[in-house]
Coordinates of N, CA, C and O in Angstrom, one line a residue:
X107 N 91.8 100.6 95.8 CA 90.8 100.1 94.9 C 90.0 98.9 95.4 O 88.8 98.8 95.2
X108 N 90.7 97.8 96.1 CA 90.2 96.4 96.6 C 89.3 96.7 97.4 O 88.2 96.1 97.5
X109 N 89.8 98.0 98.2 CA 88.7 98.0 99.4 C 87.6 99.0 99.0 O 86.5 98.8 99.6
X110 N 87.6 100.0 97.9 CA 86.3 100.4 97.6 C 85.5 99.3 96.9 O 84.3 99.0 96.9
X111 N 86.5 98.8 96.3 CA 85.2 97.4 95.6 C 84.4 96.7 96.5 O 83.3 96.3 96.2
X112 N 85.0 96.5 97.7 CA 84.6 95.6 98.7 C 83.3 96.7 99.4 O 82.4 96.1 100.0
X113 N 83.4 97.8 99.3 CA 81.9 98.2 99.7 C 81.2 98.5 98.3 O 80.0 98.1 98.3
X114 N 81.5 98.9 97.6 CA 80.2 99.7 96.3 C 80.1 98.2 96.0 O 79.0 97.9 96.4
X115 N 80.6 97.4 95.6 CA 79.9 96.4 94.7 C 78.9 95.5 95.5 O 77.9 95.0 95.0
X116 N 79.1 95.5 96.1 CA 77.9 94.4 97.4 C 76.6 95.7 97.6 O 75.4 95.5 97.7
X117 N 77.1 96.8 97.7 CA 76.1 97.7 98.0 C 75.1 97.8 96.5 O 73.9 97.8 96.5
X118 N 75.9 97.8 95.2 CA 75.2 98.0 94.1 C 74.7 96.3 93.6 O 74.2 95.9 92.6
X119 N 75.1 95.7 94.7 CA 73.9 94.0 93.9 C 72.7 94.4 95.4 O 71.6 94.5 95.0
X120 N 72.9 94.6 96.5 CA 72.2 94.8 96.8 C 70.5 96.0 96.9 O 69.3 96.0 97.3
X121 N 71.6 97.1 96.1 CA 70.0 97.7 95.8 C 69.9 97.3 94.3 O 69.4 98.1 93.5
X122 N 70.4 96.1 93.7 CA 70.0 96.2 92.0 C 70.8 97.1 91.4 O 70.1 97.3 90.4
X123 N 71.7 97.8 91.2 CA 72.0 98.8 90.6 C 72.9 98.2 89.8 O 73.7 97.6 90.5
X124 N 73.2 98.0 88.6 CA 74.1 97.1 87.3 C 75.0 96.0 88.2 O 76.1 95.8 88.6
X125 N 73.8 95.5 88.4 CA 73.7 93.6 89.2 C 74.9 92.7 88.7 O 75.8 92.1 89.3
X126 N 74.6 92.9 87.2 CA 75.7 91.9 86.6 C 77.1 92.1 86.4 O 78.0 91.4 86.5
X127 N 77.0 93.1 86.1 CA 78.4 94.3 86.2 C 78.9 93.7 87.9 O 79.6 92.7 88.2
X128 N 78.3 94.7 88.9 CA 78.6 93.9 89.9 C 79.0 93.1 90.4 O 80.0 93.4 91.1
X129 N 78.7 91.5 90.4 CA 78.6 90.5 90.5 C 80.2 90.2 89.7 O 81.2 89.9 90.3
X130 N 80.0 90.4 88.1 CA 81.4 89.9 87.6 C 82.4 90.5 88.3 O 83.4 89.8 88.2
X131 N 82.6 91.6 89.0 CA 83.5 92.6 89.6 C 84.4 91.8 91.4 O 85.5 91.5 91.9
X132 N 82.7 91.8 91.5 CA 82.9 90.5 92.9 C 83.8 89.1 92.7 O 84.8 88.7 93.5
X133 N 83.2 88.5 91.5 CA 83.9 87.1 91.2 C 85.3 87.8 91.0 O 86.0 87.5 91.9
X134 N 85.6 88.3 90.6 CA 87.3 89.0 90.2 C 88.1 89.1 91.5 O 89.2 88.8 91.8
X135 N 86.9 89.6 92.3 CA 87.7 90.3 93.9 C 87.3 88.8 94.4 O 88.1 89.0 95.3
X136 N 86.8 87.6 94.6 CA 87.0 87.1 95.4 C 88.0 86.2 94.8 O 88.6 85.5 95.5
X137 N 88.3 86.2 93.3 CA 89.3 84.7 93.0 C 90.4 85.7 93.2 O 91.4 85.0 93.4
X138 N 90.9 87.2 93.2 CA 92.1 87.9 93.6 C 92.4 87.2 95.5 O 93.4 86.8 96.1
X139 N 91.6 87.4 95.8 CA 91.5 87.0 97.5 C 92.4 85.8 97.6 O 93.3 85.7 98.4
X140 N 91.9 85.0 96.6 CA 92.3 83.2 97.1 C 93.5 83.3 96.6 O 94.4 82.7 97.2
X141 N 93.9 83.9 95.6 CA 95.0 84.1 95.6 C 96.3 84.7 95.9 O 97.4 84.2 95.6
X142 N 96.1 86.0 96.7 CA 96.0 86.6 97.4 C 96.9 85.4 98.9 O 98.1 85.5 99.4
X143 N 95.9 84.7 99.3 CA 95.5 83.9 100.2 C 97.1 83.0 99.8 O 98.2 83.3 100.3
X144 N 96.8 82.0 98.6 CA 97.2 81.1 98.6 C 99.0 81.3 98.2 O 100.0 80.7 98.6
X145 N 99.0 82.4 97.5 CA 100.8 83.1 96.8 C 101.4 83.9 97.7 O 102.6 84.0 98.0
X146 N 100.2 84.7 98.4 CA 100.8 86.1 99.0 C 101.2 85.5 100.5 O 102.2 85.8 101.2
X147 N 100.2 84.7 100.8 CA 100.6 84.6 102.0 C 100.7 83.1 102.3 O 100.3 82.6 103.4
X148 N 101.2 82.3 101.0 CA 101.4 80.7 101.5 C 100.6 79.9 102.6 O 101.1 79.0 103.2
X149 N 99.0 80.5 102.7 CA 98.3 79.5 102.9 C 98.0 78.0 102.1 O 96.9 77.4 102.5
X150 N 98.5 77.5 101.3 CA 98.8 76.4 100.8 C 97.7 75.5 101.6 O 96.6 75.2 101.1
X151 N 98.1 75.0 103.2 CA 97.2 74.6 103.7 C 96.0 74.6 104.1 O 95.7 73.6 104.7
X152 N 95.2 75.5 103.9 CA 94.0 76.2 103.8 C 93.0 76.0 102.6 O 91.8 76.2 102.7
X153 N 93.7 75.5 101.5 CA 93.1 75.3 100.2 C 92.0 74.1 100.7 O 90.8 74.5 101.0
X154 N 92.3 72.8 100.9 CA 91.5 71.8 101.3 C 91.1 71.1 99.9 O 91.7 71.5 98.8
X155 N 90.2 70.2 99.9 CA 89.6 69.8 98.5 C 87.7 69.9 98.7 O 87.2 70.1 99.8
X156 N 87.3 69.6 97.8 CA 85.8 70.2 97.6 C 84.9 68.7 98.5 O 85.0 67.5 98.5
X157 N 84.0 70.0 99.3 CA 83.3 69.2 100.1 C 84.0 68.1 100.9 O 83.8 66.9 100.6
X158 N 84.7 68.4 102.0 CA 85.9 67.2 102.7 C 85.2 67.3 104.2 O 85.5 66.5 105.1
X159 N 84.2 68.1 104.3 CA 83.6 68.6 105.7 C 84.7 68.5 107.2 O 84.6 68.1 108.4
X160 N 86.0 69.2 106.1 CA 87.3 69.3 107.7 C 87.3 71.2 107.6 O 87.6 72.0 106.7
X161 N 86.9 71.4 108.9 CA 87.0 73.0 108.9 C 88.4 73.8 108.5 O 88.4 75.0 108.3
X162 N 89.2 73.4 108.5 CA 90.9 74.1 108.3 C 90.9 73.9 107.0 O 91.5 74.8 106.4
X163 N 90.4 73.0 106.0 CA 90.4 73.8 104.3 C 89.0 74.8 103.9 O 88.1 74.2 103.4
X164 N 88.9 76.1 104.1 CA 88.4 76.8 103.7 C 88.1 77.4 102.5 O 87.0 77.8 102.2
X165 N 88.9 77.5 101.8 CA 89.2 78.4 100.4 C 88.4 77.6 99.7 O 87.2 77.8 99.7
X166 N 88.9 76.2 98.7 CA 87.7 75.7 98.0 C 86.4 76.1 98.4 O 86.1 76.9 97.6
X167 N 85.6 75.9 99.1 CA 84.4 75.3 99.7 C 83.9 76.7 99.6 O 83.1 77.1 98.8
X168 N 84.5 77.4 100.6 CA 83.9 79.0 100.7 C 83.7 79.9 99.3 O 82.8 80.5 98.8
X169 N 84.6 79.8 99.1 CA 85.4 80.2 97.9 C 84.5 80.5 96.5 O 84.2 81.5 95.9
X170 N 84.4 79.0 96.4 CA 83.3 78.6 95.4 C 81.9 78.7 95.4 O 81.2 78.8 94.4
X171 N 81.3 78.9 97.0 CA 79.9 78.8 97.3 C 79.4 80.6 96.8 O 78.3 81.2 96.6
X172 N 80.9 81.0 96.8 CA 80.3 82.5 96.8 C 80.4 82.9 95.4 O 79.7 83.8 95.1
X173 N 81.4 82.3 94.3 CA 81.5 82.1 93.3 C 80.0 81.8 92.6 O 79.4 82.4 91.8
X174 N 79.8 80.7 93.1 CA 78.5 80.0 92.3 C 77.5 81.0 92.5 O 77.1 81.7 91.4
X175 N 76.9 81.3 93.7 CA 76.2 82.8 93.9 C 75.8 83.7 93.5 O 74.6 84.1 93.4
X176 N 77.3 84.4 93.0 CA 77.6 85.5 91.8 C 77.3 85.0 90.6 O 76.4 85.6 90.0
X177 N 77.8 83.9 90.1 CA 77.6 83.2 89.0 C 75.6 83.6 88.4 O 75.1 84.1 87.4
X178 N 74.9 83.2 89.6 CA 73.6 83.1 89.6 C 73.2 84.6 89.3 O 72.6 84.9 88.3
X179 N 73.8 85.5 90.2 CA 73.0 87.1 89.6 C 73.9 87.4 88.1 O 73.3 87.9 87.2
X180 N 75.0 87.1 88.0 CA 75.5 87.3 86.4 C 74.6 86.7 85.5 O 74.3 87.6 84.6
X181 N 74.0 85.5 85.2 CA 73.3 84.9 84.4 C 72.2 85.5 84.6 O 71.7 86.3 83.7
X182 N 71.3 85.4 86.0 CA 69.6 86.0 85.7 C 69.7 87.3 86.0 O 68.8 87.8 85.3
X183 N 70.3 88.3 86.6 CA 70.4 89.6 86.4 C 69.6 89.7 88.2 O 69.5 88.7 89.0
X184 N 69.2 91.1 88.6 CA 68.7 91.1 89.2 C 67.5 91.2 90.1 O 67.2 91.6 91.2
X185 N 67.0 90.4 88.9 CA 65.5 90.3 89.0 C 63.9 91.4 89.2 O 64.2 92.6 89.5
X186 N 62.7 91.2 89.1 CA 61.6 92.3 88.9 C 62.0 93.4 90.4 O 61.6 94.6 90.4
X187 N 62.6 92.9 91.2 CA 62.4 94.2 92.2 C 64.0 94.9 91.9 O 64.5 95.5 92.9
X188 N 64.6 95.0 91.0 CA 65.8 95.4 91.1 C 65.8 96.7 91.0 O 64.8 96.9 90.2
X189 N 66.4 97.9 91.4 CA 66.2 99.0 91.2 C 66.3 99.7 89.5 O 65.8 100.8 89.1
X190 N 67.1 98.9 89.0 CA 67.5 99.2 87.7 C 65.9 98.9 86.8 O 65.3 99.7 86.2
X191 N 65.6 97.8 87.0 CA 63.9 98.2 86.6 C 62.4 99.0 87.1 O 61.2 99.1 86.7
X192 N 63.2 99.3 88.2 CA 62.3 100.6 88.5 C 62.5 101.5 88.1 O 61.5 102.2 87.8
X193 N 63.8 102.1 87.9 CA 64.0 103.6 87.3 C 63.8 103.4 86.1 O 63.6 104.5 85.5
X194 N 63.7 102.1 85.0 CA 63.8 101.7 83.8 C 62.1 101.7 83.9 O 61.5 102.2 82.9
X195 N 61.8 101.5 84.4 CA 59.9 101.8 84.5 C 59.1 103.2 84.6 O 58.0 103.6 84.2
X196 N 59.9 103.8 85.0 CA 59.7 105.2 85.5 C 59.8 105.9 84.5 O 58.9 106.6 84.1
X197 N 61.4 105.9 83.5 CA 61.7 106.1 82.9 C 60.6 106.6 81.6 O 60.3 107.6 81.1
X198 N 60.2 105.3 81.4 CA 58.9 105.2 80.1 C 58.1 105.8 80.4 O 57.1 105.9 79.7

């Protein structure tokens, strides 16, 4: 299941296809990851703290940049070229 998420959902924000659906699906799979990361495989060290600009803490920094991201197409959706309002145009 992780690994089909890891292609359909990037593939359905990238043609627009239920952007926000998507997007919440992604944040799920990437905070499963860090944890994943941080329980499964006692990366502990790896965590780092926010904005420290030391390359060996990864997880905050990355973590969150891609978080915030998702965050942005959940709230505005996928905007006038999204596929979902083309076929939603066609439609009418």
């Amino acid at each position: 299941a992780g690994t089909l998420a890891e292609f359909v959902l990037p593939a359905l924000i990238v043609l627009g296809l239920l952007t926000r659906f998507a997007a919440l699906g992604m944040i799920g799979f990437v905070v499963l990851q860090s944890l994943t990361d941080l329980y499964g495989h006692g990366q502990w060290s790896a965590l780092g703290q926010w904005f420290d600009r030391l390359p060996d803490g990864t997880i905050l920094d990355q973590r969150g940049l891609w978080v915030l991201l998702l965050v942005v197409l959940v709230v505005k959706g996928g905007g006038p070229v999204a596929l979902d309002r083309v076929l939603l145009a066609r439609r009418r």
